[in-house]
Short mmCIF file of C-alpha atoms and ligand atoms in Angstrom, two decimals:
data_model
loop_
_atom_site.label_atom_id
_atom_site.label_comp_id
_atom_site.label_asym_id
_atom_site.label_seq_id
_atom_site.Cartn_x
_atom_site.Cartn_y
_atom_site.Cartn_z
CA UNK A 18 -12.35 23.20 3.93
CA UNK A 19 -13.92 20.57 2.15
CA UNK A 20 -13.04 20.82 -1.64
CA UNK A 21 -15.22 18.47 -3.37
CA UNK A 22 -18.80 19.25 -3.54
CA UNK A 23 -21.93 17.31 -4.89
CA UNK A 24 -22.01 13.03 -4.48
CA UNK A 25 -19.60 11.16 -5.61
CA UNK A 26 -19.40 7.91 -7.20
CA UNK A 27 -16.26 6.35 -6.14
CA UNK A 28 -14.80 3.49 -7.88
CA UNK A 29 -12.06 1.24 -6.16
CA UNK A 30 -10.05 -0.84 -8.00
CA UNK A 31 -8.18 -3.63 -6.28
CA UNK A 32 -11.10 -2.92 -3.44
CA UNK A 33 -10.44 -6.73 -2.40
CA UNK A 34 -7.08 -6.35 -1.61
CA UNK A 35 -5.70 -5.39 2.32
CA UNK A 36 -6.19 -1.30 1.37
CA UNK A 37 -9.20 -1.79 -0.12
CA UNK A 38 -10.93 -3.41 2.71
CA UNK A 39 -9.76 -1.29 5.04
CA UNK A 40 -11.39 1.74 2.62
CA UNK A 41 -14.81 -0.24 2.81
CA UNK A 42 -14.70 -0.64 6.59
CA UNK A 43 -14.30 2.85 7.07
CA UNK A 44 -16.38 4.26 4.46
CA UNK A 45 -19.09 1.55 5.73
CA UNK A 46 -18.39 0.98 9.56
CA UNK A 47 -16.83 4.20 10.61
CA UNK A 48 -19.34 6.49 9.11
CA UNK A 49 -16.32 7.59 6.24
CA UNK A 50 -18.89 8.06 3.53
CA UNK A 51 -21.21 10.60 2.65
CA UNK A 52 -24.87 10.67 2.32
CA UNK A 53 -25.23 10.26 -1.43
CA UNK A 54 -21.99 8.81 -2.08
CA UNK A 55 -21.79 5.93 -3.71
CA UNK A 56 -19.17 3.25 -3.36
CA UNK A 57 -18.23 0.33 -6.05
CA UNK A 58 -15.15 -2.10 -4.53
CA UNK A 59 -13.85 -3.92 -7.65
CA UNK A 60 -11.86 -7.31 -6.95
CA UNK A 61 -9.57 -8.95 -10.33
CA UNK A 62 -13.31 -10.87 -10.85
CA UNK A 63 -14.91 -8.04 -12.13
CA UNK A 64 -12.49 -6.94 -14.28
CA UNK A 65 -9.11 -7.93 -15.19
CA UNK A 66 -7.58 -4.61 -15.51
CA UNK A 67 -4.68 -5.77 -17.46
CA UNK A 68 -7.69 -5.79 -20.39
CA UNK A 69 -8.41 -2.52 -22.52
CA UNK A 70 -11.93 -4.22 -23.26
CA UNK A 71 -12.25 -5.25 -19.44
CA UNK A 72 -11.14 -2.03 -18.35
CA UNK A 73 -13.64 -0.02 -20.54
CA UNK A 74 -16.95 -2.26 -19.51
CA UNK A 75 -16.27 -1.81 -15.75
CA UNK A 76 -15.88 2.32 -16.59
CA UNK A 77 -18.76 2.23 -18.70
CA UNK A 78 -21.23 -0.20 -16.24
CA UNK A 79 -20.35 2.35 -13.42
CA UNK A 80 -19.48 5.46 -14.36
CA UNK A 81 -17.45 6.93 -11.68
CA UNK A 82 -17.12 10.30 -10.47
CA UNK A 83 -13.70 9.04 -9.07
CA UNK A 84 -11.39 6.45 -8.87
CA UNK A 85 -9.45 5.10 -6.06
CA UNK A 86 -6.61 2.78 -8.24
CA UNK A 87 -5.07 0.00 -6.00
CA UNK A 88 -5.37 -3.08 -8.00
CA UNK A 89 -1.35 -4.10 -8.34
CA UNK A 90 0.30 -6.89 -8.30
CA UNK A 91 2.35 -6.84 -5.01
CA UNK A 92 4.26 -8.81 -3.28
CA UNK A 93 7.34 -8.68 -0.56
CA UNK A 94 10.76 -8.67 -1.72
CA UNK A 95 11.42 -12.51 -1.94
CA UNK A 96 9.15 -12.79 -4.68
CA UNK A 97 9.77 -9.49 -5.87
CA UNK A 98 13.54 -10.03 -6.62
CA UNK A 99 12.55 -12.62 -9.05
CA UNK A 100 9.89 -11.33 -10.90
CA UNK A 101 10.65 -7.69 -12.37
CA UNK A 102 9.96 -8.43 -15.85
CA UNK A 103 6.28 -9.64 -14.55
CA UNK A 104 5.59 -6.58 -11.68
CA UNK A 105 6.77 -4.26 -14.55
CA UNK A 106 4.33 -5.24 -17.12
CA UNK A 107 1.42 -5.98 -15.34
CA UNK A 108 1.49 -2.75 -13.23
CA UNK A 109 2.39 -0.93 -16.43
CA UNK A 110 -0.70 -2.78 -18.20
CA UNK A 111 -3.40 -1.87 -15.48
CA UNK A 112 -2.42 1.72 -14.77
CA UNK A 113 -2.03 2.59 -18.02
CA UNK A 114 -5.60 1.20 -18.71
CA UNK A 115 -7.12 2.97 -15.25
CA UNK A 116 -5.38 6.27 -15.85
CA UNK A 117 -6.23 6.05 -19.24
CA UNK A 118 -9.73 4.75 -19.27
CA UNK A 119 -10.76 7.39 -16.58
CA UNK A 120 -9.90 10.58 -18.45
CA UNK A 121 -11.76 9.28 -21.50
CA UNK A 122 -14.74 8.59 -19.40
CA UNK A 123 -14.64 12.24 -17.67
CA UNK A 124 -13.53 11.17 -14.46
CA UNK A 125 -12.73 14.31 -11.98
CA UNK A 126 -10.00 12.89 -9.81
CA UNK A 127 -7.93 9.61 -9.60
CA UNK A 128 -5.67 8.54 -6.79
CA UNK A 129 -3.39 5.89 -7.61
CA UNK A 130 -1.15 4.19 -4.77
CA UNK A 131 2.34 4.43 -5.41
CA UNK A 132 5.28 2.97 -2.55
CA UNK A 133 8.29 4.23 -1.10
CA UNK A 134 10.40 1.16 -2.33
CA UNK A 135 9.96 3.21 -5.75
CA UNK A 136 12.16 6.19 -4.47
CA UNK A 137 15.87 6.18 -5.41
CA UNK A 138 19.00 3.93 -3.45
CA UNK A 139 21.51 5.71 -3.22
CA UNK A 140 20.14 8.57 -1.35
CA UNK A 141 20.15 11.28 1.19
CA UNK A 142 17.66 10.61 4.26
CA UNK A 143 14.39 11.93 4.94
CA UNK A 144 13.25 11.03 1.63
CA UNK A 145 10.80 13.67 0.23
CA UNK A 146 8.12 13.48 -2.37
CA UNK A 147 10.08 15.86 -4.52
CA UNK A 148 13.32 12.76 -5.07
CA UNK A 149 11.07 10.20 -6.85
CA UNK A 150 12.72 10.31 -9.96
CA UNK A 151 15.97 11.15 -8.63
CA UNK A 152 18.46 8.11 -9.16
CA UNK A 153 17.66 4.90 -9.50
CA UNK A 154 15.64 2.38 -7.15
CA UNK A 155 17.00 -0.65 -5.23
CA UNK A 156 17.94 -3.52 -7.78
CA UNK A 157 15.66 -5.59 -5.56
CA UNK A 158 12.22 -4.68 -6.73
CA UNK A 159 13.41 -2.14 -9.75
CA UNK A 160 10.46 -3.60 -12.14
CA UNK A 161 7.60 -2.47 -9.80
CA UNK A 162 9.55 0.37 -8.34
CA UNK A 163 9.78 1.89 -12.05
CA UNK A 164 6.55 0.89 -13.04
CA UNK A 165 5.05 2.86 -10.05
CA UNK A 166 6.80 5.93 -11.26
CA UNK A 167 5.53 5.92 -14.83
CA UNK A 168 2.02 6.17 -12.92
CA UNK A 169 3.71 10.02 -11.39
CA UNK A 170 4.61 10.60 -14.81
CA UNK A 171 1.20 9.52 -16.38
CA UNK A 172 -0.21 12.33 -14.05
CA UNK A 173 1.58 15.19 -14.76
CA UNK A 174 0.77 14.41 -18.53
CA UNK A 175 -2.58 14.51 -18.07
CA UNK A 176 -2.55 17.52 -16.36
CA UNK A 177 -0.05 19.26 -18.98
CA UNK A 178 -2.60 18.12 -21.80
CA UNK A 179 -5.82 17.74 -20.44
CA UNK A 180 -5.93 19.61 -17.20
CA UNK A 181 -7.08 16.82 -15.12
CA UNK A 182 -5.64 16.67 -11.96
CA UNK A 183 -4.80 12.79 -11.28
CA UNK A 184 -2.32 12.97 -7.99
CA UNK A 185 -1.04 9.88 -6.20
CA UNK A 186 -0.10 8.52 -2.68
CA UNK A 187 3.10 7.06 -1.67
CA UNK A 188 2.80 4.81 1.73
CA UNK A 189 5.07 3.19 3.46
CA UNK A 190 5.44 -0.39 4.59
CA UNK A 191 1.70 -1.85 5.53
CA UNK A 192 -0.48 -4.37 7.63
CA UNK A 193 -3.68 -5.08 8.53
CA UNK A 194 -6.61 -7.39 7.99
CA UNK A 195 -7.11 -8.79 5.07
CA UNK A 196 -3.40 -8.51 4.31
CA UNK A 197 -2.00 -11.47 1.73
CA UNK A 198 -0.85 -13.86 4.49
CA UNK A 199 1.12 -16.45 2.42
CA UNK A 200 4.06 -17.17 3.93
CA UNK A 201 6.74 -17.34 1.00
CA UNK A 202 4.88 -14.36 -1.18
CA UNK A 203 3.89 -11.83 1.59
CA UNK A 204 5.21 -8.66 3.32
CA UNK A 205 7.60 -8.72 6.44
CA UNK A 206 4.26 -7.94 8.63
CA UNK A 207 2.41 -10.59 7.22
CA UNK A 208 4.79 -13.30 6.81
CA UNK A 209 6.35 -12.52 10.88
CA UNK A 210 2.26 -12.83 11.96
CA UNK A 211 1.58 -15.87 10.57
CA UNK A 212 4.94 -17.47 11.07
CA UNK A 213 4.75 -16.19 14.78
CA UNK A 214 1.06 -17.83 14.76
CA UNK A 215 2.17 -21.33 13.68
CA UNK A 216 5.39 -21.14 15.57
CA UNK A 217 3.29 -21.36 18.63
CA UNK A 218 0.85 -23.66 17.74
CA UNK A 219 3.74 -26.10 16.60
CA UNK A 220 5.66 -25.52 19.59
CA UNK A 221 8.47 -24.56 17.18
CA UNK A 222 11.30 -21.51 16.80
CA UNK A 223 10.14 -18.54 14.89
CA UNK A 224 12.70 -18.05 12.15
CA UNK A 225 13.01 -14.21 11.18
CA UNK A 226 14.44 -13.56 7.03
CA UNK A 227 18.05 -11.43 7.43
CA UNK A 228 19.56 -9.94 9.89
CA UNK A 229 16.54 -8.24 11.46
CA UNK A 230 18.68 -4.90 10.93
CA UNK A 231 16.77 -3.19 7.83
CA UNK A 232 14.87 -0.10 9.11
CA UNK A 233 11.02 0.11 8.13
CA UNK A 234 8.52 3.09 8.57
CA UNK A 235 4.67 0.94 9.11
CA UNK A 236 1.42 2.45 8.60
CA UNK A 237 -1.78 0.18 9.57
CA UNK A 238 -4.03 -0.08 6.87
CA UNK A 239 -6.70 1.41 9.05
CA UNK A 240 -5.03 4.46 9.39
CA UNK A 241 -3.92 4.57 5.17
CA UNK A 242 -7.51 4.20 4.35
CA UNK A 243 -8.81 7.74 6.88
CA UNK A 244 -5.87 9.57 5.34
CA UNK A 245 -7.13 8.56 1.78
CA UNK A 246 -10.72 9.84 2.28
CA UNK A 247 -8.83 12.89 3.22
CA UNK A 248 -7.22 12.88 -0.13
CA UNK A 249 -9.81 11.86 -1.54
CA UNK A 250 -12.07 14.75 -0.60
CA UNK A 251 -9.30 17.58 0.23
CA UNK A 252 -5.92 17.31 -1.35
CA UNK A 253 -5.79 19.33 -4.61
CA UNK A 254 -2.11 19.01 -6.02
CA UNK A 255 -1.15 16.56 -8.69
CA UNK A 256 2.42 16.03 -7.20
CA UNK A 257 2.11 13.38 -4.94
CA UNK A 258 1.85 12.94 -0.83
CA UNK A 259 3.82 10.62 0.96
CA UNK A 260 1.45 8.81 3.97
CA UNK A 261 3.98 7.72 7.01
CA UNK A 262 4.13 7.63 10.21
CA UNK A 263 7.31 9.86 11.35
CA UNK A 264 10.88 9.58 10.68
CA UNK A 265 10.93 8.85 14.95
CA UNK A 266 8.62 5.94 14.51
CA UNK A 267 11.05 4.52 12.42
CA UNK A 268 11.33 0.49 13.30
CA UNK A 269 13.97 -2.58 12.81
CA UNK A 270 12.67 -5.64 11.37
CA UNK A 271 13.58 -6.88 15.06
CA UNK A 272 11.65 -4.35 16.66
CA UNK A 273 8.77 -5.28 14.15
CA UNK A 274 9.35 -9.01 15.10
CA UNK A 275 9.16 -7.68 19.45
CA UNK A 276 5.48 -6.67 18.60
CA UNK A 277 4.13 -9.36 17.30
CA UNK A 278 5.76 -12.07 19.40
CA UNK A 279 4.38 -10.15 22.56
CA UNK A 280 0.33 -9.58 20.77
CA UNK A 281 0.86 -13.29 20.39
CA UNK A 282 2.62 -14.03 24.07
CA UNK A 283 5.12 -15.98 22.33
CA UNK A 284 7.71 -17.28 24.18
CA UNK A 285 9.84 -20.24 21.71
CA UNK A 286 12.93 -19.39 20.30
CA UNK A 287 13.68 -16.62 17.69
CA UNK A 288 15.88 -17.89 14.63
CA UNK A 289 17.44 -14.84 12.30
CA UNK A 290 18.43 -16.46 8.86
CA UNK A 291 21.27 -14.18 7.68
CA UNK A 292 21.89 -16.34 4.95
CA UNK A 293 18.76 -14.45 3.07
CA UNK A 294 19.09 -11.12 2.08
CA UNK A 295 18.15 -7.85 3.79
CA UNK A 296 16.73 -5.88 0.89
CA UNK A 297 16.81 -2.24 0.78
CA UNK A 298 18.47 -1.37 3.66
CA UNK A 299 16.39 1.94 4.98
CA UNK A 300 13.90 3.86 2.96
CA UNK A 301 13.00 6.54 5.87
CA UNK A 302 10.23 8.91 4.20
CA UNK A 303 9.50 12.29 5.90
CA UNK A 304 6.13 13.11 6.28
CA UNK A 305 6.40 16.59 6.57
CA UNK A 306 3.98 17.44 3.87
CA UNK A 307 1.56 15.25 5.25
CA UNK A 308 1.84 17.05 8.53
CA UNK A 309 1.65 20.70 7.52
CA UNK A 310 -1.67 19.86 6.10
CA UNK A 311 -2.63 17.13 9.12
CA UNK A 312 -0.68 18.57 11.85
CA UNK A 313 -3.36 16.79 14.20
CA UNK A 314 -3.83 13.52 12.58
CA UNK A 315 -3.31 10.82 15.18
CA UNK A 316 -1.97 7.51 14.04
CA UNK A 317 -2.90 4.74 16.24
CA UNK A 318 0.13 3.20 18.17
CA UNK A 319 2.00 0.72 16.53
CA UNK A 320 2.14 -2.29 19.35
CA UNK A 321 -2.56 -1.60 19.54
CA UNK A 322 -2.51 -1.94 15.96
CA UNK A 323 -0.30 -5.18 15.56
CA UNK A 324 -2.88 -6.41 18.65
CA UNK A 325 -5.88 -5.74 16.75
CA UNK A 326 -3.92 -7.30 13.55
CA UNK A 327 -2.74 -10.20 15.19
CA UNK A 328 -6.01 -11.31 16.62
CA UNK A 329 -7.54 -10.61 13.90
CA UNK A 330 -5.32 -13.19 12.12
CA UNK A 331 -6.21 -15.45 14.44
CA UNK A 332 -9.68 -15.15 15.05
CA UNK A 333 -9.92 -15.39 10.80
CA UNK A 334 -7.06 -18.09 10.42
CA UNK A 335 -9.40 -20.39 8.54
CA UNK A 336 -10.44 -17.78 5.66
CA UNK A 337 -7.57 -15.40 6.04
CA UNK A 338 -5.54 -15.23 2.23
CA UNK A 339 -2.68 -17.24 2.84
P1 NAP B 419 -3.35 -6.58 -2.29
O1 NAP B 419 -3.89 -6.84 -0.93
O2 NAP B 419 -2.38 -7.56 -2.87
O3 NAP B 419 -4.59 -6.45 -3.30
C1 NAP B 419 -4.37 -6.32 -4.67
C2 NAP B 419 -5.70 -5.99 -5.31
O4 NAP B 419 -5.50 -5.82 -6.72
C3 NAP B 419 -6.75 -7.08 -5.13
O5 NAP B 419 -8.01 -6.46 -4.96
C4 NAP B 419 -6.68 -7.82 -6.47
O6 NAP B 419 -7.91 -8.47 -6.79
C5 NAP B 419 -6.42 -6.66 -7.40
N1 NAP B 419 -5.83 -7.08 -8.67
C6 NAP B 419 -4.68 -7.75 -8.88
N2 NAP B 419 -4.49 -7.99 -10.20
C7 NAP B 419 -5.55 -7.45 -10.85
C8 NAP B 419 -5.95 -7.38 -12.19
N3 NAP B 419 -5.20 -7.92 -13.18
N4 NAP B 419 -7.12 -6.77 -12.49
C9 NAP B 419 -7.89 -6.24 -11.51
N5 NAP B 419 -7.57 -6.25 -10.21
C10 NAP B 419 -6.41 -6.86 -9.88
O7 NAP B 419 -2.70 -5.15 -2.39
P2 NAP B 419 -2.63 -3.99 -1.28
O8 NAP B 419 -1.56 -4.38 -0.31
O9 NAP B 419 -3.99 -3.66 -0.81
O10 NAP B 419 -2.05 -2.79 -2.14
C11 NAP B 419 -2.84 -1.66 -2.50
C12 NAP B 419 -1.93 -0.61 -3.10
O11 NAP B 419 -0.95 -0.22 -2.14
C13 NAP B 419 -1.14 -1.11 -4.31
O12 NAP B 419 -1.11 -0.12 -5.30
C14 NAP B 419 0.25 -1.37 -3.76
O13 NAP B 419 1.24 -1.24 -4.74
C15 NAP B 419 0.35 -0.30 -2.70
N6 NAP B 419 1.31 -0.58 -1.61
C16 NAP B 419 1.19 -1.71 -0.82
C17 NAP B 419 2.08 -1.90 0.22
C18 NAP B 419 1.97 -3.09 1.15
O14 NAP B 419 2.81 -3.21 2.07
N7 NAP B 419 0.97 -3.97 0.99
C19 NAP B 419 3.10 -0.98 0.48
C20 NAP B 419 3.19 0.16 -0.35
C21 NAP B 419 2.28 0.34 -1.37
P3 NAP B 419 -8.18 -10.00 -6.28
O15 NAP B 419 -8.52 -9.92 -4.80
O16 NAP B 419 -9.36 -10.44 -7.09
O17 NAP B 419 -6.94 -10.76 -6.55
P1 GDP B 420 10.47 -4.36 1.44
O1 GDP B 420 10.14 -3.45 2.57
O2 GDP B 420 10.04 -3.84 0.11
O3 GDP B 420 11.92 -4.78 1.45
O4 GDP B 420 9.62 -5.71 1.57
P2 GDP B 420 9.14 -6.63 2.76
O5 GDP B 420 7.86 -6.13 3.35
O6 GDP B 420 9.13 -8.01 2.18
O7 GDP B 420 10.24 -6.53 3.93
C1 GDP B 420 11.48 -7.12 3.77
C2 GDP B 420 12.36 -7.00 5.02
O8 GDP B 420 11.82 -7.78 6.09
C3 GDP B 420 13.75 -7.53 4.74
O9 GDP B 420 14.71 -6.81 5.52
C4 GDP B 420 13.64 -8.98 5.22
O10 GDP B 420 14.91 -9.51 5.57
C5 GDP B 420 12.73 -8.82 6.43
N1 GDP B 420 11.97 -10.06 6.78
C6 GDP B 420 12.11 -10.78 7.93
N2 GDP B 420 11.28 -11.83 7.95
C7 GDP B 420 10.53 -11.74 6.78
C8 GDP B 420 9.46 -12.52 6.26
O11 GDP B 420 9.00 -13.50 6.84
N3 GDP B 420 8.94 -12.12 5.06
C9 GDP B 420 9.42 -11.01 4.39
N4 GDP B 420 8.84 -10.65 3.22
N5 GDP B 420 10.44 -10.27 4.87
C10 GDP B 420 10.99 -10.61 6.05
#
């Protein structure tokens, strides 16, 4: 049952980034939008969100209906381990100006992007939507772990004083097009793509970061962005919805690394440099909620969508974001 009725004019912040363009491919090429709709895809160059000011004008030159809040700054846990005094503030900064700006403006709904790296450690296993706040996070990435809570807490709030109903989505691990390639700064998917890309043109061993034990749940960004039009139209709650594949789809790094190194028919040597860490060891997420609402929701397979990634990698290497 659809729940929102009349057009919408949807504002996406961070709409540059690898979710983002996934949400304007299938809003534009997979006939995801609605007739009357309208769709604005905001990059850091139309407004630097970590700006009151900024953040106002862009509210005020569009006026959304809703708001679909991805601009973070994100990176994989190399860079992450050094920086939490940065991912704190500046994720801190922009939401609070987003979630903030949009309920003075009148906006009806909001869905922000939070991560499962932002559940607790020390845990029991599946994690749940209900254990966000429920112990601490992993010392690795603890600034933009707790700066993705404050955005669960920023929603409730609202809803307590205003009665807006602001709601958030927590995904796991992603790749896709678009994705920030850049070898020291990126994601395990990412980096292992374009690492496994030059490794063959170079004629040179792919070297893999750790052990290649850590466990990882993947979503492809394709598949993110249909579930968020879902959310976007359908889900109703303000507590938020974890979007993963299943607990059995569950992957090691080195089944991660298997996939790409056979999209790419690469057949050097594989290096594993335990002298870096592992991070977070496993962070399995059920997605049981997701399921009694989408019991039929088909994800595509994992090994077609690191195909269509890697090639797309390569077919883009040029102007790719690395
Ligand atoms: P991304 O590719 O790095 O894109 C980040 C986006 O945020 C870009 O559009 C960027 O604009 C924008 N941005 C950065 N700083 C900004 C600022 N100060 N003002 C305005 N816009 C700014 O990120 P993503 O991977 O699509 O992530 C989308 C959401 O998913 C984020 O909330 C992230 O935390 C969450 N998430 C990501 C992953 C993952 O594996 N990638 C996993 C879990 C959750 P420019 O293009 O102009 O720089
Ligand atoms: P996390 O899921 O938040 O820890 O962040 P990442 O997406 O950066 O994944 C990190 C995991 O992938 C760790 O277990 C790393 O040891 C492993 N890994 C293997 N090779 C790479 C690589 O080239 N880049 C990154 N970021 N991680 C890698």
């Amino acid at each position: 049952m659809e729940k929102s009725v009349g057009p919408m004019r949807v504002l996406v912040t961070g709409g540059s980034g690898l979710v983002g363009r996934a949400i304007e491919r299938v809003v534009k090429e997979e006939g995801g939008g609605r007739e009357g709709d309208e769709w604005i895809f905001l990059s850091s160059k139309d407004a630097n969100l970590m700006s009151v000011e900024a953040t106002r004008a862009v509210f005020q030159k569009h006026r959304p209906t809703h708001v679909i809040h991805l601009a973070t700054i994100v990176r994989g846990l190399y860079i992450n381990m050094k920086h939490n005094l940065d991912f704190w503030r500046i994720n801190v900064h922009i939401n609070d100006n987003v979630l903030h700006t949009a309920q003075e403006f009148g906006v009806v709904k909001v869905i922000s992007c939070l991560s499962t790296c932002a559940f607790p450690d020390k845990t029991t296993y599946p994690i749940d939507e209900t254990m966000l706040h429920s112990g601490p996070p992993h010392e690795s990435n603890y600034g933009y772990a707790y700066a993705k809570r404050m955005i669960d807490i920023h929603n409730r709030a609202l809803y307590q004083q205003y009665g807006v109903k602001y709601t958030a989505i927590i995904p796991t691990n992603m790749f896709g097009p678009h994705d920030n390639y850049n070898i020291e700064d990126s994601h395990v998917m990412p980096g292992l793509i374009h690492k496994t890309y030059l490794a063959k043109k170079e004629g040179k061993p792919l070297e893999v970061w750790g052990t290649g034990r850590a466990l990882r749940q993947f979503i492809y960004s394709l598949d993110l962005a249909r579930l968020f039009l879902w959310v976007l139209r359908e889900y109703d709650e303000v507590e938020p919805i974890i979007l993963s594949v299943g607990e059995e789809d569950e992957l090691s790094i080195k089944d991660a690394v298997e996939a790409v190194v056979e999209a790419f028919e690469f057949k050097g040597k594989i290096v594993y440099d335990t002298s870096k860490p592992d991070g977070q060891f496993r962070k399995t997420a059920s997605n049981a909620k997701l399921r009694k609402y989408r019991p039929d929701f088909k994800f595509t397979p994992f090994r077609q969508a690191i195909k269509e990634t890697c090639d797309w990698f390569a077919a883009n290497y040029d102007t790719a974001r690395k």
